[in-house]
Amino acid sequence: MSKGKKFGMYAFLTIVSVLSVFPLYYMFCAATNKSVDVSRGRMIPGTYLFENYKSLIAQQDLYRALWNSFRNAAVLTILCLLVCSIAGYGFEIYHDKGKDIVFSILLTAMMIPFAAIMIPMFRMFSSLKMVNTMAAFMLPSISTPFMIMMFRQASRSFPHDIIEAARIDGLSEVGIFFRMFIPTMKSTYAAATIITFMNAWNNYLWPKVILQTNDSITMPMLVANLLGGYTVDYGMLMLGVFICTIPTAIIFFCFQKSFTEGITGAVK
């Protein structure tokens, strides 16, 4: 590669990196400044962070929202990974034409927007007396067509010879899945963890509809509440957004090495 092309490539990557990091930098600067300074577009960190924090915890139940969001996202992620990986594994390993038809129906369901099924789901859970329950929050997201498709694609690269050898050795089908498939597909599980946790953490519409008590508040609800007054304290608002961003960023950085490999369904 010539020096000119290399310089252009690095210049382009530098510009893209700056544009990607800038919103986070602006969010942090806004969280440390007064509302009036944020409105004026101040682009350097200030000294008003603790004042914004005191105002935030005085107006909103921050710690309850953090706990609810983390609990909901963690439990939903574990259940979703278990259910969707079993489904994806079953669709591919125990393959037949009937399962292909069911899988096609699942893929068709991906094209239906959530807003179109939200009201029927709410009426169903309401008739079952499940409003304001964790089960009502988790059941619609515990199994998603995208996650099932992702694990099915990963299962295609899982060596079938290993399965046959394990069966000959007397290992049960459940043992093959938990003792051989899961350890082999660590990268796929890492990628699925990032996607599922972020979706669960950032979910606003369905929790807002089905969880109707103040004790069930989540971080997206808390941030929305900060916009509900006649005047908006932008410093406090950006601090709430910044705190809401931290857990998802930690999860991504913890699993980023396996993310690309897991998305492509590669197996080492």
GROMACS .gro file of C-alpha atoms in nm:
model
  268
    1MET     CA    1   0.000   0.000   0.000
    2SER     CA    2   0.135   0.340  -0.097
    3LYS     CA    3   0.198   0.612   0.159
    4GLY     CA    4  -0.084   0.826   0.014
    5LYS     CA    5  -0.342   0.549   0.046
    6LYS     CA    6  -0.221   0.462   0.396
    7PHE     CA    7  -0.244   0.826   0.503
    8GLY     CA    8  -0.595   0.855   0.360
    9MET     CA    9  -0.704   0.536   0.535
   10TYR     CA   10  -0.572   0.649   0.874
   11ALA     CA   11  -0.721   0.996   0.826
   12PHE     CA   12  -1.060   0.845   0.749
   13LEU     CA   13  -1.041   0.609   1.050
   14THR     CA   14  -0.938   0.898   1.275
   15ILE     CA   15  -1.235   1.109   1.163
   16VAL     CA   16  -1.478   0.820   1.212
   17SER     CA   17  -1.333   0.746   1.557
   18VAL     CA   18  -1.369   1.109   1.665
   19LEU     CA   19  -1.728   1.122   1.541
   20SER     CA   20  -1.804   0.800   1.730
   21VAL     CA   21  -1.651   0.913   2.059
   22PHE     CA   22  -1.777   1.272   2.045
   23PRO     CA   23  -2.134   1.198   2.171
   24LEU     CA   24  -1.989   1.026   2.479
   25TYR     CA   25  -1.752   1.316   2.540
   26TYR     CA   26  -2.035   1.568   2.502
   27MET     CA   27  -2.254   1.362   2.736
   28PHE     CA   28  -1.984   1.366   3.004
   29CYS     CA   29  -1.921   1.740   2.961
   30ALA     CA   30  -2.293   1.815   2.985
   31ALA     CA   31  -2.322   1.601   3.300
   32THR     CA   32  -2.058   1.814   3.472
   33ASN     CA   33  -2.204   2.154   3.382
   34LYS     CA   34  -2.504   2.363   3.478
   35SER     CA   35  -2.815   2.350   3.265
   36VAL     CA   36  -2.756   2.701   3.133
   37ASP     CA   37  -2.401   2.610   3.029
   38VAL     CA   38  -2.530   2.303   2.845
   39SER     CA   39  -2.784   2.520   2.664
   40ARG     CA   40  -2.504   2.753   2.559
   41GLY     CA   41  -2.313   2.458   2.412
   42ARG     CA   42  -2.018   2.448   2.650
   43MET     CA   43  -1.778   2.176   2.531
   44ILE     CA   44  -1.540   2.143   2.825
   45PRO     CA   45  -1.596   1.956   3.156
   46GLY     CA   46  -1.725   2.165   3.444
   47THR     CA   47  -1.738   2.139   3.821
   48TYR     CA   48  -2.113   2.086   3.868
   49LEU     CA   49  -2.114   1.705   3.867
   50PHE     CA   50  -2.193   1.652   4.236
   51GLU     CA   51  -2.467   1.916   4.232
   52ASN     CA   52  -2.632   1.741   3.936
   53TYR     CA   53  -2.598   1.409   4.117
   54LYS     CA   54  -2.759   1.546   4.434
   55SER     CA   55  -3.046   1.688   4.230
   56LEU     CA   56  -3.090   1.360   4.047
   57ILE     CA   57  -3.115   1.141   4.358
   58ALA     CA   58  -3.339   1.402   4.523
   59GLN     CA   59  -3.592   1.396   4.238
   60GLN     CA   60  -3.570   1.032   4.127
   61ASP     CA   61  -3.514   0.695   4.294
   62LEU     CA   62  -3.187   0.634   4.108
   63TYR     CA   63  -3.067   0.329   4.300
   64ARG     CA   64  -3.399   0.147   4.270
   65ALA     CA   65  -3.404   0.216   3.896
   66LEU     CA   66  -3.048   0.085   3.859
   67TRP     CA   67  -3.129  -0.230   4.056
   68ASN     CA   68  -3.452  -0.296   3.866
   69SER     CA   69  -3.283  -0.247   3.529
   70PHE     CA   70  -2.987  -0.466   3.619
   71ARG     CA   71  -3.203  -0.740   3.767
   72ASN     CA   72  -3.443  -0.742   3.472
   73ALA     CA   73  -3.166  -0.736   3.213
   74ALA     CA   74  -2.953  -1.002   3.385
   75VAL     CA   75  -3.236  -1.251   3.441
   76LEU     CA   76  -3.383  -1.193   3.094
   77THR     CA   77  -3.040  -1.237   2.933
   78ILE     CA   78  -2.977  -1.569   3.108
   79LEU     CA   79  -3.320  -1.707   3.022
   80CYS     CA   80  -3.310  -1.581   2.664
   81LEU     CA   81  -2.967  -1.734   2.600
   82LEU     CA   82  -3.079  -2.069   2.740
   83VAL     CA   83  -3.410  -2.086   2.554
   84CYS     CA   84  -3.288  -1.950   2.221
   85SER     CA   85  -2.969  -2.160   2.214
   86ILE     CA   86  -3.168  -2.478   2.280
   87ALA     CA   87  -3.415  -2.381   2.007
   88GLY     CA   88  -3.143  -2.293   1.756
   89TYR     CA   89  -2.954  -2.612   1.836
   90GLY     CA   90  -3.267  -2.820   1.796
   91PHE     CA   91  -3.365  -2.662   1.464
   92GLU     CA   92  -3.026  -2.747   1.311
   93ILE     CA   93  -2.915  -3.072   1.475
   94TYR     CA   94  -3.257  -3.241   1.461
   95HIS     CA   95  -3.334  -3.112   1.115
   96ASP     CA   96  -3.646  -3.198   0.914
   97LYS     CA   97  -3.892  -3.026   0.679
   98GLY     CA   98  -4.148  -2.965   0.952
   99LYS     CA   99  -3.897  -2.766   1.155
  100ASP     CA  100  -3.811  -2.561   0.844
  101ILE     CA  101  -4.176  -2.457   0.817
  102VAL     CA  102  -4.187  -2.356   1.185
  103PHE     CA  103  -3.860  -2.165   1.145
  104SER     CA  104  -4.000  -1.980   0.842
  105ILE     CA  105  -4.299  -1.874   1.053
  106LEU     CA  106  -4.058  -1.746   1.320
  107LEU     CA  107  -3.867  -1.543   1.062
  108THR     CA  108  -4.195  -1.398   0.934
  109ALA     CA  109  -4.272  -1.284   1.289
  110MET     CA  110  -3.960  -1.064   1.276
  111MET     CA  111  -4.138  -0.840   1.023
  112ILE     CA  112  -4.424  -0.759   1.261
  113PRO     CA  113  -4.353  -0.437   1.456
  114PHE     CA  114  -4.385  -0.460   1.832
  115ALA     CA  115  -4.633  -0.172   1.841
  116ALA     CA  116  -4.877  -0.384   1.641
  117ILE     CA  117  -4.887  -0.662   1.902
  118MET     CA  118  -4.838  -0.456   2.217
  119ILE     CA  119  -5.208  -0.390   2.285
  120PRO     CA  120  -5.319  -0.754   2.230
  121MET     CA  121  -5.036  -0.870   2.457
  122PHE     CA  122  -5.133  -0.625   2.727
  123ARG     CA  123  -5.496  -0.739   2.713
  124MET     CA  124  -5.385  -1.101   2.732
  125PHE     CA  125  -5.162  -1.043   3.037
  126SER     CA  126  -5.429  -0.825   3.195
  127SER     CA  127  -5.688  -1.102   3.161
  128LEU     CA  128  -5.439  -1.342   3.323
  129LYS     CA  129  -5.390  -1.099   3.616
  130MET     CA  130  -5.018  -1.068   3.534
  131VAL     CA  131  -4.983  -0.689   3.510
  132ASN     CA  132  -4.696  -0.555   3.726
  133THR     CA  133  -4.522  -0.894   3.735
  134MET     CA  134  -4.174  -0.997   3.623
  135ALA     CA  135  -4.324  -1.281   3.419
  136ALA     CA  136  -4.528  -1.037   3.208
  137PHE     CA  137  -4.217  -0.829   3.147
  138MET     CA  138  -3.996  -1.122   3.045
  139LEU     CA  139  -4.220  -1.363   2.856
  140PRO     CA  140  -4.250  -1.155   2.534
  141SER     CA  141  -3.868  -1.127   2.511
  142ILE     CA  142  -3.754  -1.459   2.651
  143SER     CA  143  -3.737  -1.602   2.299
  144THR     CA  144  -3.675  -1.391   1.989
  145PRO     CA  145  -3.658  -1.503   1.624
  146PHE     CA  146  -3.327  -1.321   1.574
  147MET     CA  147  -3.156  -1.500   1.863
  148ILE     CA  148  -3.290  -1.837   1.750
  149MET     CA  149  -3.166  -1.771   1.396
  150MET     CA  150  -2.827  -1.663   1.530
  151PHE     CA  151  -2.781  -1.983   1.732
  152ARG     CA  152  -2.906  -2.195   1.443
  153GLN     CA  153  -2.644  -2.040   1.215
  154ALA     CA  154  -2.380  -2.108   1.480
  155SER     CA  155  -2.496  -2.468   1.513
  156ARG     CA  156  -2.426  -2.525   1.144
  157SER     CA  157  -2.055  -2.487   1.211
  158PHE     CA  158  -2.065  -2.724   1.508
  159PRO     CA  159  -1.892  -3.051   1.403
  160HIS     CA  160  -2.151  -3.328   1.373
  161ASP     CA  161  -1.878  -3.589   1.408
  162ILE     CA  162  -1.834  -3.481   1.769
  163ILE     CA  163  -2.203  -3.540   1.832
  164GLU     CA  164  -2.191  -3.889   1.683
  165ALA     CA  165  -1.878  -3.975   1.882
  166ALA     CA  166  -2.040  -3.851   2.203
  167ARG     CA  167  -2.351  -4.061   2.136
  168ILE     CA  168  -2.138  -4.370   2.081
  169ASP     CA  169  -1.963  -4.302   2.413
  170GLY     CA  170  -2.302  -4.296   2.583
  171LEU     CA  171  -2.340  -3.922   2.646
  172SER     CA  172  -2.704  -3.810   2.654
  173GLU     CA  173  -2.844  -3.542   2.424
  174VAL     CA  174  -2.873  -3.302   2.719
  175GLY     CA  175  -2.512  -3.375   2.812
  176ILE     CA  176  -2.396  -3.312   2.454
  177PHE     CA  177  -2.563  -2.971   2.460
  178PHE     CA  178  -2.441  -2.855   2.801
  179ARG     CA  179  -2.098  -3.022   2.808
  180MET     CA  180  -1.993  -2.988   2.444
  181PHE     CA  181  -2.204  -2.737   2.253
  182ILE     CA  182  -2.206  -2.452   2.507
  183PRO     CA  183  -1.827  -2.455   2.576
  184THR     CA  184  -1.756  -2.468   2.201
  185MET     CA  185  -1.989  -2.176   2.123
  186LYS     CA  186  -1.850  -1.929   2.379
  187SER     CA  187  -1.806  -1.656   2.117
  188THR     CA  188  -2.167  -1.691   2.001
  189TYR     CA  189  -2.292  -1.672   2.359
  190ALA     CA  190  -2.077  -1.363   2.416
  191ALA     CA  191  -2.225  -1.185   2.114
  192ALA     CA  192  -2.577  -1.289   2.215
  193THR     CA  193  -2.513  -1.164   2.569
  194ILE     CA  194  -2.423  -0.819   2.441
  195ILE     CA  195  -2.727  -0.793   2.214
  196THR     CA  196  -2.976  -0.933   2.464
  197PHE     CA  197  -2.849  -0.735   2.763
  198MET     CA  198  -2.848  -0.407   2.569
  199ASN     CA  199  -3.201  -0.467   2.436
  200ALA     CA  200  -3.329  -0.557   2.783
  201TRP     CA  201  -3.152  -0.265   2.952
  202ASN     CA  202  -3.270  -0.007   2.696
  203ASN     CA  203  -3.624  -0.142   2.668
  204TYR     CA  204  -3.870   0.135   2.749
  205LEU     CA  205  -4.206   0.085   2.580
  206TRP     CA  206  -4.314  -0.257   2.712
  207PRO     CA  207  -4.193  -0.202   3.074
  208LYS     CA  208  -4.371   0.134   3.071
  209VAL     CA  209  -4.695  -0.037   2.970
  210ILE     CA  210  -4.683  -0.354   3.183
  211LEU     CA  211  -4.499  -0.228   3.495
  212GLN     CA  212  -4.721   0.045   3.633
  213THR     CA  213  -4.590   0.102   3.987
  214ASN     CA  214  -4.317   0.337   4.104
  215ASP     CA  215  -4.130   0.046   4.259
  216SER     CA  216  -4.084  -0.104   3.910
  217ILE     CA  217  -3.914   0.201   3.757
  218THR     CA  218  -3.619   0.130   3.524
  219MET     CA  219  -3.341   0.356   3.400
  220PRO     CA  220  -3.508   0.439   3.064
  221MET     CA  221  -3.823   0.534   3.258
  222LEU     CA  222  -3.617   0.748   3.494
  223VAL     CA  223  -3.455   0.934   3.205
  224ALA     CA  224  -3.798   0.989   3.049
  225ASN     CA  225  -3.926   1.128   3.379
  226LEU     CA  226  -3.651   1.390   3.373
  227LEU     CA  227  -3.807   1.528   3.055
  228GLY     CA  228  -4.157   1.543   3.199
  229GLY     CA  229  -4.146   1.883   3.373
  230TYR     CA  230  -4.211   2.231   3.245
  231THR     CA  231  -3.840   2.307   3.260
  232VAL     CA  232  -3.562   2.059   3.191
  233ASP     CA  233  -3.237   2.056   3.386
  234TYR     CA  234  -3.008   1.947   3.103
  235GLY     CA  235  -2.710   1.888   3.330
  236MET     CA  236  -2.909   1.649   3.549
  237LEU     CA  237  -3.067   1.490   3.241
  238MET     CA  238  -2.732   1.421   3.076
  239LEU     CA  239  -2.599   1.278   3.403
  240GLY     CA  240  -2.891   1.035   3.408
  241VAL     CA  241  -2.823   0.938   3.047
  242PHE     CA  242  -2.452   0.897   3.123
  243ILE     CA  243  -2.524   0.667   3.421
  244CYS     CA  244  -2.769   0.470   3.206
  245THR     CA  245  -2.499   0.418   2.943
  246ILE     CA  246  -2.228   0.283   3.175
  247PRO     CA  247  -2.358  -0.077   3.230
  248THR     CA  248  -2.409  -0.147   2.860
  249ALA     CA  249  -2.064  -0.006   2.781
  250ILE     CA  250  -1.907  -0.233   3.045
  251ILE     CA  251  -2.084  -0.539   2.902
  252PHE     CA  252  -1.971  -0.453   2.550
  253PHE     CA  253  -1.608  -0.397   2.644
  254CYS     CA  254  -1.602  -0.722   2.843
  255PHE     CA  255  -1.720  -0.929   2.546
  256GLN     CA  256  -1.602  -0.723   2.249
  257LYS     CA  257  -1.322  -0.965   2.154
  258SER     CA  258  -1.575  -1.240   2.090
  259PHE     CA  259  -1.846  -1.021   1.938
  260THR     CA  260  -1.741  -1.033   1.571
  261GLU     CA  261  -1.652  -1.400   1.586
  262GLY     CA  262  -1.984  -1.480   1.752
  263ILE     CA  263  -2.189  -1.286   1.497
  264THR     CA  264  -2.029  -1.478   1.209
  265GLY     CA  265  -2.087  -1.809   1.387
  266ALA     CA  266  -1.720  -1.912   1.376
  267VAL     CA  267  -1.598  -2.206   1.580
  268LYS     CA  268  -1.237  -2.253   1.685
   0.00000   0.00000   0.00000
